[in-house]
């Protein structure tokens, strides 16, 4: 049988809902050959995930997902756009990237607290309620945990409603997270020996889709791949991306679920990556 990988998976170490001890067996049960753990802004699950993967006969690729943001000029001012960068196999201990990401990760709790203060003016929710939703060993607090507190308080039905009504980017309760510039992030990942892959590039949940112009700049900076097969890229988006990437044979094409356990409808293995592509990613790792 063909060996398939899911290269974008979150655990409760960030905003997935399952600890690694539940997540890794679920990945094996989904019939996957291997996976990458890509928690937000942290590599703290790598050692445990590698051990569990071995136990369950899975091939493991270490990774993370970084929120990046850039501003651009429009008539009468500036706008900003957030994009997510996956990074595989980077040096998470002694690199400049690791230092920068640790600062960003550590600032997450403060930023989440500010969002809760804004919400608390209108809704019965406290920071303690949010902390109750954060799993033991969590390294990266985010809006999904605030969403879980809103669900627990009966203010919304699920994470999706929390984001749609209160937590979306640009909401009156929204506070931006510290973020790297995407082009700088691509360079930092390469300098740290890792392979940068842009996540769900055509997602419109954080503003308009990424332009192909900007993607070209990311490629020039050292981008290694594009997550074409992701539920937030429509069939038309995928066709447009593949068409664009025709001119860049060296850019790898990946697919993944962006699984968050019960926090999102995304199912393990709903989009996958070939073993050949995983081998090509590994061949580029210099960490
Ligand atoms: P943060 O990093 O704190 O800004 O939160 C962003 C996270 O929220 C991302 O990991 C998304 O997966 C998650 N997210 C965004 N929109 C939704 C949604 N509609 N439902 C559930 N989770 C979401
Ligand atoms: Zn997430
Ligand atoms: Fe993402
Ligand atoms: Fe993700």
PDB file of N, CA, C and O and ligand atoms in Angstrom, residues 15 40 108 111 142-144 159-160 163 260 263-264, ligand 1:
ATOM      1  N   UNK A  15      -2.728  24.139  20.623  1.00  0.00           N
ATOM      2  CA  UNK A  15      -4.185  24.261  20.703  1.00  0.00           C
ATOM      3  C   UNK A  15      -4.944  23.083  20.123  1.00  0.00           C
ATOM      4  O   UNK A  15      -6.127  23.194  19.817  1.00  0.00           O
ATOM      5  N   UNK A  40       2.012  25.125  17.515  1.00  0.00           N
ATOM      6  CA  UNK A  40       2.308  26.542  17.309  1.00  0.00           C
ATOM      7  C   UNK A  40       3.475  26.991  18.188  1.00  0.00           C
ATOM      8  O   UNK A  40       3.443  26.830  19.409  1.00  0.00           O
ATOM      9  N   UNK A 108       2.702  34.881  24.417  1.00  0.00           N
ATOM     10  CA  UNK A 108       1.337  34.464  24.094  1.00  0.00           C
ATOM     11  C   UNK A 108       0.362  34.622  25.274  1.00  0.00           C
ATOM     12  O   UNK A 108      -0.784  35.023  25.084  1.00  0.00           O
ATOM     13  N   UNK A 111      -0.767  38.206  25.753  1.00  0.00           N
ATOM     14  CA  UNK A 111      -1.676  38.624  24.687  1.00  0.00           C
ATOM     15  C   UNK A 111      -3.063  37.984  24.886  1.00  0.00           C
ATOM     16  O   UNK A 111      -4.090  38.646  24.736  1.00  0.00           O
ATOM     17  N   UNK A 142      -3.475  30.119  23.187  1.00  0.00           N
ATOM     18  CA  UNK A 142      -3.995  30.898  22.066  1.00  0.00           C
ATOM     19  C   UNK A 142      -5.493  31.111  22.144  1.00  0.00           C
ATOM     20  O   UNK A 142      -6.146  30.705  23.111  1.00  0.00           O
ATOM     21  N   UNK A 143      -5.995  31.743  21.093  1.00  0.00           N
ATOM     22  CA  UNK A 143      -7.429  32.004  21.036  1.00  0.00           C
ATOM     23  C   UNK A 143      -8.287  30.747  21.189  1.00  0.00           C
ATOM     24  O   UNK A 143      -9.380  30.823  21.776  1.00  0.00           O
ATOM     25  N   UNK A 144      -7.849  29.590  20.687  1.00  0.00           N
ATOM     26  CA  UNK A 144      -8.697  28.403  20.868  1.00  0.00           C
ATOM     27  C   UNK A 144      -8.987  28.088  22.342  1.00  0.00           C
ATOM     28  O   UNK A 144     -10.069  27.585  22.668  1.00  0.00           O
ATOM     29  N   UNK A 159     -15.898  25.980  19.315  1.00  0.00           N
ATOM     30  CA  UNK A 159     -14.797  26.864  18.903  1.00  0.00           C
ATOM     31  C   UNK A 159     -15.156  27.644  17.638  1.00  0.00           C
ATOM     32  O   UNK A 159     -14.836  28.830  17.522  1.00  0.00           O
ATOM     33  N   UNK A 160     -15.793  26.959  16.699  1.00  0.00           N
ATOM     34  CA  UNK A 160     -16.108  27.629  15.427  1.00  0.00           C
ATOM     35  C   UNK A 160     -16.983  28.848  15.669  1.00  0.00           C
ATOM     36  O   UNK A 160     -16.751  29.923  15.102  1.00  0.00           O
ATOM     37  N   UNK A 163     -14.989  31.712  17.270  1.00  0.00           N
ATOM     38  CA  UNK A 163     -14.185  32.460  16.295  1.00  0.00           C
ATOM     39  C   UNK A 163     -15.070  33.319  15.400  1.00  0.00           C
ATOM     40  O   UNK A 163     -14.752  34.481  15.132  1.00  0.00           O
ATOM     41  N   UNK A 260      -6.749  19.307  14.854  1.00  0.00           N
ATOM     42  CA  UNK A 260      -6.730  19.931  16.183  1.00  0.00           C
ATOM     43  C   UNK A 260      -7.570  19.119  17.170  1.00  0.00           C
ATOM     44  O   UNK A 260      -8.125  19.682  18.129  1.00  0.00           O
ATOM     45  N   UNK A 263     -11.137  20.238  18.446  1.00  0.00           N
ATOM     46  CA  UNK A 263     -11.220  21.698  18.327  1.00  0.00           C
ATOM     47  C   UNK A 263     -11.595  22.203  16.950  1.00  0.00           C
ATOM     48  O   UNK A 263     -11.910  23.377  16.778  1.00  0.00           O
ATOM     49  N   UNK A 264     -11.538  21.320  15.958  1.00  0.00           N
ATOM     50  CA  UNK A 264     -11.840  21.686  14.576  1.00  0.00           C
ATOM     51  C   UNK A 264     -12.382  20.449  13.887  1.00  0.00           C
ATOM     52  O   UNK A 264     -12.069  19.339  14.296  1.00  0.00           O
TER      53      UNK A 264
HETATM   54  P1  LIG B   1      -3.830  32.286  17.827  1.00  0.00           P
HETATM   55  O1  LIG B   1      -2.536  31.594  17.447  1.00  0.00           O
HETATM   56  O2  LIG B   1      -4.009  32.412  19.275  1.00  0.00           O
HETATM   57  O3  LIG B   1      -4.046  33.575  17.091  1.00  0.00           O
HETATM   58  O4  LIG B   1      -4.992  31.310  17.351  1.00  0.00           O
HETATM   59  C1  LIG B   1      -5.009  30.832  16.049  1.00  0.00           C
HETATM   60  C2  LIG B   1      -5.478  29.417  16.065  1.00  0.00           C
HETATM   61  O5  LIG B   1      -6.894  29.414  16.108  1.00  0.00           O
HETATM   62  C3  LIG B   1      -5.084  28.627  14.830  1.00  0.00           C
HETATM   63  O6  LIG B   1      -4.379  27.493  15.245  1.00  0.00           O
HETATM   64  C4  LIG B   1      -6.347  28.119  14.244  1.00  0.00           C
HETATM   65  O7  LIG B   1      -6.265  26.741  13.992  1.00  0.00           O
HETATM   66  C5  LIG B   1      -7.381  28.356  15.318  1.00  0.00           C
HETATM   67  N1  LIG B   1      -8.615  28.762  14.660  1.00  0.00           N
HETATM   68  C6  LIG B   1      -8.764  29.774  13.795  1.00  0.00           C
HETATM   69  N2  LIG B   1     -10.046  29.850  13.374  1.00  0.00           N
HETATM   70  C7  LIG B   1     -10.709  28.841  13.997  1.00  0.00           C
HETATM   71  C8  LIG B   1     -12.045  28.383  13.979  1.00  0.00           C
HETATM   72  N3  LIG B   1     -12.981  28.974  13.233  1.00  0.00           N
HETATM   73  N4  LIG B   1     -12.375  27.321  14.742  1.00  0.00           N
HETATM   74  C9  LIG B   1     -11.443  26.708  15.495  1.00  0.00           C
HETATM   75  N5  LIG B   1     -10.156  27.102  15.563  1.00  0.00           N
HETATM   76  C10 LIG B   1      -9.794  28.150  14.828  1.00  0.00           C
END
